[in-house]
Amino acid sequence: MLTDEPADRPFFILYLDGPEYAEELRRLATWVEGLLLPVYGGEVTSGAPWCPRWWEHPEAIAYLHGLWLAWQERTSPTAAPSDPATWHQNHLWPTMVTLRDPAGPFAGCKPGGHRPKDRPYVERYDGG
């Protein structure tokens, strides 16, 4: 991990690299493909796209990892009875609306088709 957070606290996938990143992405994929999409995926349309290769979109990974961390917290044995409702309202739907927006991370992707995105060109800041 590239942070100084204690190991018993949630961590963010974008701070990981190498085997740690690969393992966390594998665990995230298990949740996305085993729970999130079968239950909350909905139909894929041009107005609500989803990429079949979602793991190739870094911003989608970031959003989904945050959603998964919140899921773990809000559905744990120590969660309050209303925590699952809070997860739906405050985490799930805002995340899915953002990810599935026609101009969002999956814009141009369709069932059976991933479209890589061109990122903005950025010059390095040289301090002066």
Coordinates of N, CA and C in Angstrom, one line a residue:
M1 N 0.8 -1.2 0.0 CA 0.0 0.0 0.0 C 0.9 1.2 0.0
L2 N 0.5 2.3 -0.7 CA 1.3 3.5 -0.8 C 0.8 4.5 0.2
T3 N 0.0 4.2 1.2 CA -0.4 5.2 2.2 C 0.1 4.7 3.6
D4 N -0.1 5.6 4.5 CA 0.3 5.3 5.9 C -0.9 4.9 6.7
E5 N -2.0 4.5 6.1 CA -3.2 4.1 6.8 C -3.0 2.8 7.5
P6 N -3.5 2.6 8.7 CA -3.5 1.3 9.4 C -4.1 0.3 8.5
A7 N -3.6 -0.9 8.6 CA -4.1 -2.0 7.8 C -5.6 -2.4 8.1
D8 N -6.0 -2.1 9.3 CA -7.4 -2.4 9.7 C -8.4 -1.4 9.2
R9 N -8.0 -0.4 8.5 CA -9.0 0.6 8.0 C -9.2 0.3 6.5
P10 N -10.3 0.8 5.9 CA -10.5 0.6 4.5 C -9.4 1.4 3.7
F11 N -9.0 0.8 2.6 CA -8.0 1.5 1.8 C -8.6 1.6 0.4
F12 N -8.0 2.5 -0.4 CA -8.5 2.8 -1.8 C -7.6 2.1 -2.8
I13 N -8.2 1.5 -3.8 CA -7.5 0.7 -4.8 C -6.5 1.5 -5.6
L14 N -6.7 2.7 -5.8 CA -5.8 3.5 -6.6 C -4.5 3.8 -5.9
Y15 N -4.4 3.5 -4.6 CA -3.2 3.6 -3.8 C -2.3 2.3 -3.8
L16 N -2.9 1.3 -4.4 CA -2.2 0.0 -4.5 C -1.5 -0.2 -5.8
D17 N -0.5 -1.1 -5.8 CA 0.2 -1.4 -7.1 C 0.6 -2.8 -7.1
G18 N 1.1 -3.3 -8.2 CA 1.6 -4.7 -8.3 C 0.6 -5.7 -7.9
P19 N 1.1 -6.8 -7.2 CA 0.2 -7.9 -6.8 C -0.9 -7.4 -5.8
E20 N -0.7 -6.4 -5.0 CA -1.7 -5.9 -4.1 C -2.9 -5.4 -4.9
Y21 N -2.6 -4.6 -6.0 CA -3.6 -4.0 -6.8 C -4.3 -5.1 -7.5
A22 N -3.6 -6.1 -8.1 CA -4.2 -7.2 -8.9 C -5.1 -8.0 -8.0
E23 N -4.8 -8.3 -6.8 CA -5.6 -9.0 -5.8 C -6.9 -8.2 -5.5
E24 N -6.7 -7.0 -5.2 CA -7.9 -6.2 -4.8 C -8.8 -6.0 -6.0
L25 N -8.3 -5.9 -7.2 CA -9.1 -5.8 -8.4 C -9.9 -7.1 -8.6
R26 N -9.2 -8.3 -8.4 CA -9.8 -9.6 -8.5 C -11.0 -9.7 -7.5
R27 N -10.8 -9.2 -6.3 CA -11.8 -9.2 -5.2 C -13.0 -8.3 -5.6
L28 N -12.7 -7.1 -6.1 CA -13.7 -6.2 -6.6 C -14.5 -6.8 -7.7
A29 N -13.8 -7.4 -8.7 CA -14.5 -8.1 -9.8 C -15.5 -9.1 -9.3
T30 N -15.1 -9.9 -8.3 CA -16.0 -10.9 -7.8 C -17.3 -10.3 -7.3
W31 N -17.2 -9.2 -6.6 CA -18.3 -8.5 -6.1 C -19.2 -7.8 -7.2
V32 N -18.5 -7.2 -8.1 CA -19.2 -6.5 -9.2 C -19.9 -7.5 -10.1
E33 N -19.3 -8.6 -10.4 CA -19.9 -9.6 -11.3 C -20.8 -10.6 -10.6
G34 N -20.6 -10.7 -9.3 CA -21.4 -11.7 -8.6 C -22.6 -11.1 -7.8
L35 N -22.5 -9.8 -7.5 CA -23.6 -9.2 -6.8 C -24.1 -7.9 -7.4
L36 N -23.3 -7.0 -7.7 CA -23.7 -5.7 -8.2 C -24.4 -5.8 -9.5
L37 N -23.8 -6.3 -10.5 CA -24.5 -6.4 -11.8 C -25.7 -7.3 -11.9
P38 N -25.6 -8.5 -11.3 CA -26.9 -9.3 -11.3 C -28.1 -8.7 -10.6
V39 N -27.8 -7.9 -9.6 CA -28.9 -7.3 -8.8 C -29.3 -5.9 -9.3
Y40 N -28.3 -5.1 -9.6 CA -28.5 -3.7 -9.8 C -28.1 -3.2 -11.2
G41 N -27.6 -4.1 -12.1 CA -27.1 -3.8 -13.4 C -28.1 -3.2 -14.3
G42 N -29.3 -3.7 -14.4 CA -30.3 -3.1 -15.3 C -29.9 -3.4 -16.7
E43 N -30.8 -2.9 -17.6 CA -30.5 -3.1 -19.0 C -29.5 -2.1 -19.5
V44 N -28.6 -2.6 -20.4 CA -27.7 -1.7 -21.1 C -28.3 -1.1 -22.3
T45 N -28.3 0.2 -22.3 CA -28.8 1.0 -23.5 C -27.8 2.1 -23.8
S46 N -28.1 2.8 -24.9 CA -27.2 4.0 -25.2 C -27.4 5.1 -24.1
G47 N -28.6 5.1 -23.5 CA -28.8 6.1 -22.4 C -28.3 5.6 -21.1
A48 N -27.9 4.3 -20.9 CA -27.4 3.8 -19.7 C -26.3 2.7 -20.1
P49 N -25.2 3.2 -20.6 CA -24.2 2.2 -21.1 C -23.4 1.5 -19.9
W50 N -22.9 0.3 -20.2 CA -22.0 -0.4 -19.3 C -21.0 -1.0 -20.2
C51 N -19.7 -1.0 -19.8 CA -18.7 -1.6 -20.6 C -18.4 -3.1 -20.1
P52 N -18.4 -4.0 -21.1 CA -18.1 -5.4 -20.7 C -16.7 -5.6 -20.2
R53 N -15.8 -4.6 -20.4 CA -14.5 -4.6 -19.9 C -14.3 -3.4 -18.9
W54 N -15.2 -3.3 -18.0 CA -15.2 -2.2 -17.0 C -13.9 -2.0 -16.3
W55 N -13.1 -3.0 -16.1 CA -11.9 -3.0 -15.4 C -10.8 -2.2 -16.2
E56 N -11.0 -1.9 -17.5 CA -10.1 -1.1 -18.2 C -10.4 0.4 -18.2
H57 N -11.3 0.8 -17.3 CA -11.6 2.2 -17.1 C -11.2 2.6 -15.7
P58 N -10.1 3.2 -15.5 CA -9.6 3.6 -14.2 C -10.6 4.3 -13.3
E59 N -11.4 5.2 -13.9 CA -12.4 6.0 -13.1 C -13.5 5.1 -12.7
A60 N -13.9 4.1 -13.5 CA -14.9 3.1 -13.1 C -14.4 2.3 -11.9
I61 N -13.1 1.9 -12.0 CA -12.5 1.1 -10.9 C -12.6 1.9 -9.6
A62 N -12.2 3.2 -9.7 CA -12.2 4.0 -8.5 C -13.6 4.1 -7.9
Y63 N -14.6 4.4 -8.8 CA -16.0 4.5 -8.3 C -16.5 3.2 -7.7
L64 N -16.3 2.1 -8.4 CA -16.8 0.8 -8.0 C -16.1 0.4 -6.7
H65 N -14.8 0.7 -6.5 CA -14.1 0.3 -5.3 C -14.7 1.0 -4.1
G66 N -14.9 2.3 -4.3 CA -15.5 3.1 -3.2 C -16.9 2.6 -2.9
L67 N -17.7 2.2 -3.9 CA -19.0 1.6 -3.7 C -18.9 0.3 -2.9
W68 N -17.9 -0.5 -3.3 CA -17.8 -1.8 -2.6 C -17.3 -1.6 -1.1
L69 N -16.4 -0.7 -0.9 CA -16.0 -0.4 0.5 C -17.2 0.0 1.3
A70 N -18.0 0.9 0.7 CA -19.2 1.4 1.5 C -20.2 0.2 1.7
W71 N -20.3 -0.7 0.7 CA -21.1 -1.9 0.8 C -20.7 -2.7 2.0
Q72 N -19.4 -3.0 2.1 CA -18.8 -3.8 3.2 C -19.1 -3.1 4.6
E73 N -19.0 -1.8 4.6 CA -19.2 -1.1 5.9 C -20.7 -1.1 6.2
R74 N -21.6 -0.9 5.2 CA -23.0 -0.8 5.5 C -23.8 -2.1 5.6
T75 N -23.1 -3.2 5.3 CA -23.8 -4.5 5.4 C -23.0 -5.4 6.3
S76 N -22.1 -4.9 7.1 CA -21.3 -5.8 8.0 C -22.2 -6.2 9.2
P77 N -21.8 -7.2 9.9 CA -22.5 -7.6 11.1 C -22.7 -6.5 12.1
T78 N -21.9 -5.5 12.1 CA -22.0 -4.4 13.0 C -22.8 -3.2 12.5
A79 N -23.3 -3.3 11.3 CA -24.0 -2.2 10.6 C -25.4 -2.0 11.3
A80 N -25.8 -0.8 11.3 CA -27.2 -0.4 11.9 C -28.2 -1.0 10.9
P81 N -29.4 -1.3 11.5 CA -30.5 -1.8 10.6 C -30.8 -0.9 9.4
S82 N -30.6 0.4 9.5 CA -30.9 1.3 8.4 C -29.7 1.5 7.4
D83 N -28.6 0.9 7.7 CA -27.4 1.1 6.9 C -27.6 0.6 5.4
P84 N -28.2 -0.5 5.2 CA -28.4 -0.9 3.8 C -29.2 0.1 3.0
A85 N -30.2 0.7 3.6 CA -31.0 1.7 2.9 C -30.1 3.0 2.6
T86 N -29.3 3.3 3.6 CA -28.4 4.4 3.4 C -27.4 4.1 2.3
W87 N -26.9 2.9 2.2 CA -26.0 2.5 1.1 C -26.7 2.7 -0.2
H88 N -27.9 2.3 -0.4 CA -28.7 2.4 -1.6 C -28.8 3.9 -2.0
Q89 N -29.3 4.7 -1.0 CA -29.6 6.1 -1.3 C -28.3 6.9 -1.5
N90 N -27.3 6.8 -0.7 CA -26.2 7.7 -0.7 C -25.0 7.2 -1.5
H91 N -25.0 5.9 -1.8 CA -23.8 5.3 -2.5 C -24.1 4.7 -3.8
L92 N -25.1 3.7 -3.8 CA -25.3 3.0 -5.0 C -25.9 3.8 -6.1
W93 N -27.0 4.5 -5.9 CA -27.6 5.2 -7.0 C -26.8 6.4 -7.5
P94 N -26.2 7.2 -6.7 CA -25.3 8.2 -7.3 C -24.1 7.7 -8.1
T95 N -23.6 6.6 -7.6 CA -22.5 5.9 -8.4 C -22.9 5.4 -9.7
M96 N -24.0 4.6 -9.7 CA -24.5 4.0 -10.9 C -25.0 5.1 -11.9
V97 N -25.6 6.2 -11.5 CA -26.0 7.2 -12.4 C -24.8 7.8 -13.0
T98 N -23.7 8.1 -12.3 CA -22.5 8.6 -12.8 C -21.8 7.7 -13.8
L99 N -21.7 6.4 -13.4 CA -21.0 5.5 -14.3 C -21.8 5.2 -15.6
R100 N -23.1 5.2 -15.5 CA -23.9 4.9 -16.6 C -24.4 6.1 -17.4
D101 N -24.0 7.2 -17.1 CA -24.4 8.4 -17.8 C -23.8 8.3 -19.3
P102 N -24.6 8.7 -20.2 CA -24.2 8.6 -21.6 C -22.8 9.3 -21.9
A103 N -22.5 10.3 -21.1 CA -21.2 11.0 -21.2 C -20.2 10.6 -20.2
G104 N -20.5 9.5 -19.5 CA -19.6 9.0 -18.4 C -18.5 8.1 -18.9
P105 N -17.9 7.4 -18.0 CA -16.8 6.6 -18.3 C -17.0 5.5 -19.4
F106 N -18.2 5.1 -19.5 CA -18.5 4.0 -20.5 C -19.1 4.6 -21.8
A107 N -19.0 5.9 -22.0 CA -19.5 6.5 -23.2 C -18.8 5.8 -24.4
G108 N -19.6 5.4 -25.4 CA -19.1 4.7 -26.6 C -18.9 3.2 -26.4
C109 N -19.0 2.7 -25.2 CA -19.0 1.2 -25.0 C -20.4 0.7 -25.1
K110 N -20.5 -0.5 -25.6 CA -21.8 -1.2 -25.7 C -21.6 -2.7 -25.5
P111 N -22.7 -3.4 -25.3 CA -22.6 -4.8 -25.1 C -21.7 -5.5 -26.2
G112 N -20.7 -6.2 -25.7 CA -19.7 -6.8 -26.6 C -18.7 -5.9 -27.2
G113 N -18.6 -4.6 -26.7 CA -17.7 -3.7 -27.3 C -17.1 -2.7 -26.3
H114 N -15.8 -2.7 -26.1 CA -15.1 -1.8 -25.3 C -14.5 -0.7 -26.2
R115 N -14.6 0.5 -25.8 CA -13.9 1.6 -26.5 C -13.0 2.3 -25.6
P116 N -11.7 2.2 -25.8 CA -10.7 2.9 -25.0 C -10.9 4.4 -25.1
K117 N -10.7 5.1 -24.1 CA -10.8 6.6 -24.0 C -9.5 7.3 -24.1
D118 N -9.5 8.4 -24.9 CA -8.3 9.2 -24.9 C -8.4 10.2 -23.7
R119 N -7.3 10.2 -23.0 CA -7.2 11.1 -21.8 C -6.7 12.4 -22.3
P120 N -7.0 13.5 -21.5 CA -6.5 14.8 -21.9 C -4.9 14.8 -21.9
Y121 N -4.3 15.5 -22.8 CA -2.9 15.7 -22.8 C -2.6 16.7 -21.7
V122 N -1.6 16.4 -20.9 CA -1.2 17.3 -19.8 C 0.3 17.4 -19.8
E123 N 0.8 18.6 -19.8 CA 2.2 18.9 -19.7 C 2.6 18.8 -18.2
R124 N 3.8 18.3 -18.0 CA 4.3 18.3 -16.6 C 4.6 19.6 -16.0
Y125 N 4.2 19.9 -14.8 CA 4.4 21.1 -14.1 C 5.9 21.1 -13.7
D126 N 6.6 22.1 -14.1 CA 8.0 22.2 -13.8 C 8.4 23.0 -12.6
G127 N 7.4 23.5 -11.9 CA 7.7 24.2 -10.7 C 7.9 25.7 -10.9
G128 N 7.9 26.2 -12.1 CA 8.2 27.6 -12.4 C 7.1 28.3 -13.0

